[in-house]
Coordinates of C-alpha atoms in Angstrom, one line a residue:
X179 CA 7.0 -31.0 24.6
X180 CA 8.1 -30.5 28.2
X181 CA 9.8 -27.5 29.7
X182 CA 9.8 -24.0 28.3
X183 CA 9.1 -23.6 24.6
X184 CA 10.9 -20.8 22.7
X185 CA 9.0 -19.1 19.9
X186 CA 10.7 -16.6 17.6
X187 CA 8.4 -14.3 15.5
X188 CA 10.1 -12.7 12.5
X189 CA 8.3 -9.4 11.9
X190 CA 6.6 -7.0 14.2
X191 CA 3.8 -5.9 12.0
X192 CA 0.1 -6.7 12.3
X193 CA 0.6 -10.4 11.8
X194 CA 3.7 -10.8 14.0
X195 CA 2.3 -8.7 16.9
X196 CA -1.0 -10.5 16.9
X197 CA 0.7 -13.9 16.8
X198 CA 3.2 -13.0 19.6
X199 CA 0.4 -11.7 21.9
X200 CA -1.8 -14.7 21.4
X201 CA 1.1 -17.1 22.1
X202 CA 1.3 -15.7 25.7
X203 CA -1.9 -17.8 26.4
X204 CA 0.6 -20.4 27.7
X205 CA 2.9 -19.5 30.6
X206 CA 5.5 -22.1 29.5
X207 CA 6.1 -20.3 26.2
X208 CA 8.6 -17.5 25.8
X209 CA 8.1 -15.3 22.8
X210 CA 10.7 -13.1 21.0
X211 CA 9.7 -10.7 18.2
X212 CA 12.5 -9.7 15.8
X213 CA 11.8 -6.4 14.0
X214 CA 14.1 -3.9 12.2
X215 CA 12.4 -0.9 13.8
X216 CA 11.9 0.0 17.5
X217 CA 8.3 1.2 16.9
X218 CA 5.2 -0.5 15.4
X219 CA 4.4 0.9 11.9
X220 CA 0.7 1.4 11.3
X221 CA 1.0 0.8 7.5
X222 CA -2.7 1.7 7.0
X223 CA -1.7 5.3 7.8
X224 CA 1.6 5.7 5.8
X225 CA -0.2 7.9 3.2
X226 CA -1.3 10.1 6.1
X227 CA 2.4 10.4 7.2
X228 CA 3.1 11.6 3.7
X229 CA 0.4 14.2 4.0
X230 CA 1.4 15.2 7.5
X231 CA -1.8 14.2 9.3
X232 CA -0.5 11.2 11.3
X233 CA 2.9 9.9 12.4
X234 CA 1.9 6.3 11.4
X235 CA 3.9 4.8 14.3
X236 CA 2.9 3.4 17.7
X237 CA 5.1 2.5 20.6
X238 CA 5.5 -1.3 21.0
X239 CA 4.8 -0.9 24.7
X240 CA 1.2 -0.1 23.6
X241 CA 0.7 -3.1 21.3
X242 CA 2.9 -5.9 22.6
X243 CA 2.2 -8.1 25.7
X244 CA 4.5 -7.5 28.6
X245 CA 5.9 -11.0 28.4
X246 CA 7.0 -10.6 24.7
X247 CA 10.6 -9.7 24.2
X248 CA 11.4 -7.3 21.3
X249 CA 14.8 -7.6 19.5
X250 CA 15.5 -4.7 17.1
X251 CA 17.3 -6.1 14.2
X252 CA 17.0 -7.8 10.8
X253 CA 17.1 -11.5 10.1
X254 CA 19.8 -12.7 7.7
X255 CA 19.0 -16.4 7.5
X256 CA 16.8 -19.1 9.0
X257 CA 18.6 -22.4 9.6
X258 CA 15.6 -24.7 9.8
X259 CA 17.5 -28.0 10.5
X260 CA 19.3 -26.4 13.5
X261 CA 16.3 -24.3 14.5
X262 CA 18.3 -21.1 14.6
X263 CA 17.7 -17.6 13.3
X264 CA 20.8 -15.5 12.5
X265 CA 20.6 -11.8 12.5
X266 CA 22.5 -9.4 10.3
X267 CA 24.4 -8.4 13.4
X268 CA 25.7 -12.0 13.7
X269 CA 23.6 -12.7 16.8
X270 CA 21.7 -16.0 16.8
X271 CA 18.3 -16.9 18.3
X272 CA 17.5 -20.6 18.8
X273 CA 13.8 -21.5 18.6
X274 CA 11.4 -24.4 19.1
X275 CA 8.8 -22.9 16.8
X276 CA 9.2 -20.0 14.3
X277 CA 6.4 -17.7 13.1
X278 CA 7.3 -16.2 9.8
X279 CA 5.6 -12.8 9.6
X280 CA 7.9 -10.8 7.4
X281 CA 5.2 -8.7 5.8
X282 CA 5.5 -7.1 2.4
X283 CA 7.0 -4.1 0.6
X284 CA 6.9 -2.5 -2.8
X285 CA 7.6 -5.0 -5.5
X286 CA 10.9 -4.6 -7.2
X287 CA 9.8 -2.8 -10.4
X288 CA 11.2 -3.9 -13.8
X289 CA 10.2 -0.6 -15.4
X290 CA 13.3 1.5 -16.3
X291 CA 14.0 4.5 -14.2
X292 CA 11.7 3.7 -11.2
X293 CA 14.4 2.9 -8.7
X294 CA 16.4 6.0 -9.8
X295 CA 13.6 8.6 -10.2
X296 CA 10.5 7.5 -8.2
X297 CA 9.6 7.6 -4.5
X298 CA 7.7 4.8 -2.8
X299 CA 5.3 4.6 0.2
X300 CA 5.2 1.0 1.3
X301 CA 7.7 1.3 4.2
X302 CA 8.1 3.9 6.9
X303 CA 11.5 5.2 5.8
X304 CA 10.2 5.5 2.2
X305 CA 7.2 7.4 3.3
X306 CA 9.3 9.7 5.4
X307 CA 11.6 10.5 2.4
X308 CA 8.5 11.1 0.3
X309 CA 7.1 13.5 2.8
X310 CA 10.3 15.5 2.8
X311 CA 10.5 15.5 -1.0
X312 CA 6.9 16.8 -1.2
X313 CA 7.6 19.5 1.3
X314 CA 10.6 20.6 -0.7
X315 CA 8.6 21.0 -3.9
X316 CA 7.9 24.5 -5.1
X317 CA 4.3 25.6 -5.2
X318 CA 2.6 24.3 -8.3
X319 CA 5.1 21.6 -9.1
X320 CA 3.2 18.6 -10.4
X321 CA 3.1 15.2 -8.7
X322 CA 2.5 11.9 -10.5
X323 CA 1.2 8.9 -8.6
X324 CA 1.6 5.5 -10.4
X325 CA -0.8 2.7 -9.4
X326 CA -4.5 2.8 -8.7
X327 CA -4.7 0.2 -6.0
X328 CA -5.5 1.3 -2.4
X329 CA -2.0 2.8 -1.8
X330 CA -2.0 4.9 -5.0
X331 CA -5.6 6.0 -4.5
X332 CA -5.1 7.1 -0.9
X333 CA -1.7 8.8 -1.6
X334 CA -3.0 10.8 -4.5
X335 CA -6.1 11.9 -2.6
X336 CA -4.2 12.7 0.5
X337 CA -1.8 15.0 -1.4
X338 CA -4.5 16.8 -3.3
X339 CA -6.7 17.2 -0.3
X340 CA -3.8 18.7 1.6
X341 CA -3.4 21.4 -1.1
X342 CA -0.7 19.8 -3.3
X343 CA -1.8 20.5 -6.9
X344 CA -1.6 19.4 -9.6
X345 CA -1.7 15.6 -9.0
X346 CA -2.0 13.0 -11.7
X347 CA -3.0 9.4 -10.9
X348 CA -1.7 7.0 -13.6
X349 CA -3.8 3.8 -13.2
X350 CA -2.1 1.4 -15.6
X351 CA -5.6 -0.1 -16.1
X352 CA -8.7 0.3 -14.1
X353 CA -9.1 2.8 -11.3
X354 CA -9.6 0.8 -8.0
X355 CA -9.9 -2.7 -9.5
X356 CA -11.0 -4.1 -6.2
X357 CA -14.0 -1.8 -6.0
X358 CA -17.5 -2.3 -7.4
X359 CA -18.1 -0.2 -10.5
X360 CA -20.6 2.0 -8.5
X361 CA -17.9 2.7 -5.9
X362 CA -15.3 3.2 -8.6
X363 CA -17.5 6.0 -10.2
X364 CA -17.8 7.6 -6.8
X365 CA -14.0 7.6 -6.4
X366 CA -13.6 9.2 -9.9
X367 CA -16.1 11.9 -8.9
X368 CA -14.1 12.6 -5.7
X369 CA -10.9 12.9 -7.7
X370 CA -12.5 15.3 -10.1
X371 CA -13.6 17.4 -7.2
X372 CA -10.0 17.4 -5.8
X373 CA -8.6 18.4 -9.2
X374 CA -6.8 15.1 -9.6
X375 CA -6.3 14.0 -13.2
X376 CA -7.0 10.3 -13.5
X377 CA -5.4 8.5 -16.5
X378 CA -7.0 5.0 -16.8
X379 CA -7.5 2.4 -19.5
X380 CA -5.3 -0.1 -21.4
X381 CA -2.9 2.5 -22.7
X382 CA -1.8 3.8 -19.3
X383 CA 0.8 1.3 -18.3
X384 CA 4.1 2.9 -17.5
X385 CA 7.0 2.0 -19.8
X386 CA 9.7 4.4 -18.3
X387 CA 10.2 6.9 -15.5
X388 CA 12.6 9.7 -16.1
X389 CA 13.7 12.6 -14.0
X390 CA 10.9 14.8 -15.2
X391 CA 8.3 12.6 -16.8
X392 CA 6.4 9.3 -16.8
X393 CA 6.1 7.6 -20.2
X394 CA 3.0 5.5 -21.0
X395 CA 2.3 2.6 -23.5
X396 CA 0.0 4.8 -25.6
X397 CA 2.9 7.2 -26.3
X398 CA 2.0 9.9 -23.8
X399 CA 4.5 11.5 -21.4
X400 CA 3.2 12.9 -18.1
X401 CA 5.3 15.7 -16.9
X402 CA 5.9 15.5 -13.2
X403 CA 8.1 17.3 -10.7
X404 CA 7.9 14.2 -8.5
X405 CA 6.9 10.6 -9.2
X406 CA 5.4 8.3 -6.6
X407 CA 5.4 4.5 -7.4
X408 CA 2.8 2.4 -5.7
X409 CA 2.3 -0.3 -8.4
X410 CA 2.4 -3.7 -6.8
X411 CA 3.7 -5.4 -3.6
X412 CA 6.4 -7.9 -3.1
X413 CA 7.8 -9.8 -0.1
X414 CA 11.3 -10.2 1.4
X415 CA 13.3 -13.0 0.0
X416 CA 14.3 -14.4 3.4
X417 CA 12.4 -17.7 3.0
X418 CA 13.9 -18.4 -0.4
X419 CA 17.4 -17.3 0.8
X420 CA 17.0 -19.8 3.7
X421 CA 16.2 -22.7 1.4
X422 CA 12.5 -22.9 2.2
X423 CA 9.8 -23.5 -0.5
X424 CA 8.1 -20.4 -1.7
X425 CA 5.5 -19.5 -4.3
X426 CA 6.4 -17.5 -7.5
X427 CA 6.2 -14.2 -5.5
X428 CA 8.5 -15.4 -2.7
X429 CA 5.8 -16.1 -0.1
X430 CA 6.5 -19.1 2.2
X431 CA 4.5 -22.1 1.0
X432 CA 2.4 -23.6 3.7
X433 CA -0.5 -26.0 4.2
X434 CA -4.0 -24.8 5.2
X435 CA -2.9 -24.7 8.9
X436 CA -0.2 -22.1 7.8
X437 CA 2.6 -24.7 8.5
X438 CA 5.6 -24.6 6.2
X439 CA 5.5 -27.5 3.7
X440 CA 9.2 -28.1 4.5
X441 CA 9.2 -27.9 8.3
X442 CA 6.5 -28.5 10.9
X443 CA 8.2 -26.1 13.3
X444 CA 7.7 -23.1 11.0
X445 CA 4.4 -21.4 10.7
X446 CA 3.7 -18.4 8.5
X447 CA 1.3 -15.4 8.7
X448 CA 0.4 -12.2 7.0
X449 CA 1.5 -11.0 3.5
X450 CA 4.5 -13.4 3.4
X451 CA 2.3 -16.6 3.7
X452 CA 1.0 -18.6 0.7
X453 CA -1.3 -21.4 2.2
X454 CA -1.8 -24.1 -0.4
X455 CA -0.2 -21.7 -3.0
X456 CA -3.5 -19.8 -2.8
X457 CA -2.6 -16.7 -0.8
X458 CA -5.1 -14.3 0.6
X459 CA -5.2 -10.6 -0.4
X460 CA -2.5 -8.6 1.2
X461 CA -4.1 -6.3 3.9
X462 CA -3.8 -5.4 7.6
X463 CA -7.1 -7.2 8.3
X464 CA -5.8 -10.5 6.7
X465 CA -2.5 -10.1 8.5
X466 CA -4.1 -9.9 12.0
X467 CA -6.4 -12.9 11.4
X468 CA -3.6 -15.0 10.0
X469 CA -1.3 -14.0 12.9
X470 CA -3.9 -15.2 15.3
X471 CA -4.4 -18.4 13.4
X472 CA -0.6 -19.0 13.2
X473 CA -0.5 -18.7 17.0
X474 CA -3.4 -21.1 17.3
X475 CA -1.6 -23.7 15.1
X476 CA 1.5 -23.5 17.4
X477 CA -0.6 -23.7 20.5
X478 CA -2.6 -26.7 19.2
X479 CA 0.7 -28.6 18.5
X480 CA 1.9 -27.8 22.0
X481 CA -1.3 -29.2 23.4
X482 CA -1.0 -32.3 21.4
X483 CA -4.0 -31.5 19.1
X484 CA -4.2 -31.3 15.3
X485 CA -4.3 -27.7 14.1
X486 CA -7.4 -26.5 12.3
X487 CA -7.3 -25.2 8.7
X488 CA -7.5 -21.5 8.2
X489 CA -11.0 -20.1 7.8
X490 CA -11.5 -16.4 7.2
X491 CA -14.1 -14.3 5.4
X492 CA -13.9 -10.8 4.0
X493 CA -16.6 -8.3 4.8
X494 CA -15.3 -4.9 3.6
X495 CA -12.5 -2.8 2.1
X496 CA -12.1 0.8 2.9
X497 CA -10.2 3.6 1.0
X498 CA -9.7 7.1 2.2
X499 CA -10.1 9.9 -0.3
X500 CA -8.6 12.7 1.8
X501 CA -9.4 13.5 5.4
X502 CA -13.2 14.0 5.0
X503 CA -14.2 11.4 2.5
X504 CA -13.7 7.6 2.0
X505 CA -15.3 4.6 0.4
X506 CA -16.2 1.7 2.6
X507 CA -16.8 -1.1 0.1
X508 CA -19.0 -4.0 1.4
X509 CA -17.8 -7.4 0.2
X510 CA -19.0 -10.9 -0.2
X511 CA -17.3 -13.4 2.1
X512 CA -15.0 -14.5 -0.8
X513 CA -13.8 -10.9 -1.2
X514 CA -15.9 -10.0 -4.3
X515 CA -17.2 -6.4 -4.0
X516 CA -21.0 -5.9 -3.6
X517 CA -22.9 -3.0 -5.1
X518 CA -23.3 -1.6 -1.6
X519 CA -20.8 0.9 -0.3
X520 CA -20.7 3.8 2.1
X521 CA -19.1 7.0 0.8
X522 CA -18.6 10.6 1.9
X523 CA -18.2 11.6 5.5
X524 CA -19.9 8.4 6.8
X525 CA -17.4 6.4 4.8
X526 CA -14.6 8.5 6.3
X527 CA -15.8 7.7 9.8
X528 CA -15.9 4.0 9.0
X529 CA -12.4 4.2 7.5
X530 CA -11.0 5.9 10.6
X531 CA -12.7 3.3 12.8
X532 CA -11.1 0.5 10.8
X533 CA -7.7 2.1 11.2
X534 CA -8.2 2.5 14.9
X535 CA -9.5 -1.0 15.3
X536 CA -6.5 -2.5 13.5
X537 CA -4.3 -1.3 16.4
X538 CA -7.0 -1.8 19.1
X539 CA -7.2 -5.5 18.2
X540 CA -3.5 -5.9 18.9
X541 CA -3.7 -4.1 22.3
X542 CA -6.8 -6.2 23.2
X543 CA -4.9 -9.4 22.4
X544 CA -1.9 -8.2 24.4
X545 CA -4.1 -7.6 27.5
X546 CA -6.3 -10.7 27.1
X547 CA -4.7 -13.3 24.7
X548 CA -7.1 -15.5 22.8
X549 CA -9.9 -13.0 22.5
X550 CA -9.4 -11.8 18.9
X551 CA -12.0 -13.4 16.6
X552 CA -13.1 -13.0 13.0
X553 CA -15.8 -13.9 10.6
X554 CA -15.5 -17.3 8.9
X555 CA -16.0 -17.8 5.2
X556 CA -18.6 -20.5 5.1
X557 CA -16.7 -22.8 2.8
X558 CA -15.7 -20.6 -0.1
X559 CA -12.0 -21.3 0.2
X560 CA -12.6 -25.1 0.6
X561 CA -14.6 -25.0 -2.5
X562 CA -11.9 -23.2 -4.5
X563 CA -9.3 -25.7 -3.3
X564 CA -11.5 -28.6 -4.3
X565 CA -12.1 -27.1 -7.7
X566 CA -8.4 -26.6 -8.2
X567 CA -7.8 -30.3 -7.3
X568 CA -10.4 -31.3 -9.9
X569 CA -12.9 -32.5 -7.3
X570 CA -16.6 -31.6 -7.2
X571 CA -17.0 -27.9 -6.2
X572 CA -19.7 -28.6 -3.6
X573 CA -20.6 -31.6 -1.5
X574 CA -23.0 -31.6 1.5
X575 CA -20.0 -31.3 3.9
X576 CA -18.4 -28.5 1.8
X577 CA -21.4 -26.5 0.6
X578 CA -21.5 -22.9 1.8

């Protein structure tokens, strides 16, 4: 391709910003990021916004490369044949390549009463509304947090550690399913020390949320002055709305280079990507790595090279349990938790370091594009793909 190449990045989160910054490696590429907000949202800290210990936003001037143009707005549709993005305002942005980095949000719940009576945390505006609602509660009014994944655990702990009591955490199953049982027991002890009531087990799925209670499958009703819903994540429906192929959850279907199965000029990254219909776990860490790889895929094509398949390992997962305690769960490369974890204040320091690095990696890539790197998985993903295709799980060239 000769002349200037226009790349539009939809989404200004961890994946979109990383991709945009890395694309500035080439002087003949102009990059435009479209994002609905004028500030970068540090989603890892939204529970802190609720608790009042962090604003959870960063100025884009701090994380975006100077050459990247920011357009504040929401995308209404992608016209892939015409290579045009249409904004809700009616404005259009033509592109030569498109990076689809729309991120994720709270899944649309099917449980009756959630949309009417529960607050959410997954987006900046929702977290701001929840913070105001918590501040307006009278002293001693109960709070019920539904969902025992990272968001639910961190939100419940943040509220209790900040003095909001009583708090009940309704797990809908296992407390911290991504944690090793040893780390899970540590989290349970921390919640007990904070005075948080943890309801876990098969009978704790929520069947209905009312104005003043949360009803469970085992027949119990948890009385709550305020309900926070953190159960599950979903993705925007932009890809499906634009006629592009998606997985069952609405993520854009791609090959292993993160290229859309429908269009070689569209590359996906972050929570909204489903490479080979085998998406990675949603997280800021994954988003940053996939954002960099998406940019590498575009850059390879511009250089006339075949893009490489995505290769990424997991090494840890960290959950804050209030301001002074956290669990830093060490993981195998394929994201299985090990027995090893760091808890207490050392864990909290590692958690804070991880949050800080998630932004520092973006600023580093803005200043020196191409420098962000990550651990590779040693063949675990290739093995899973081969097993799914009915091929031998390990051959000399695919063995880990």
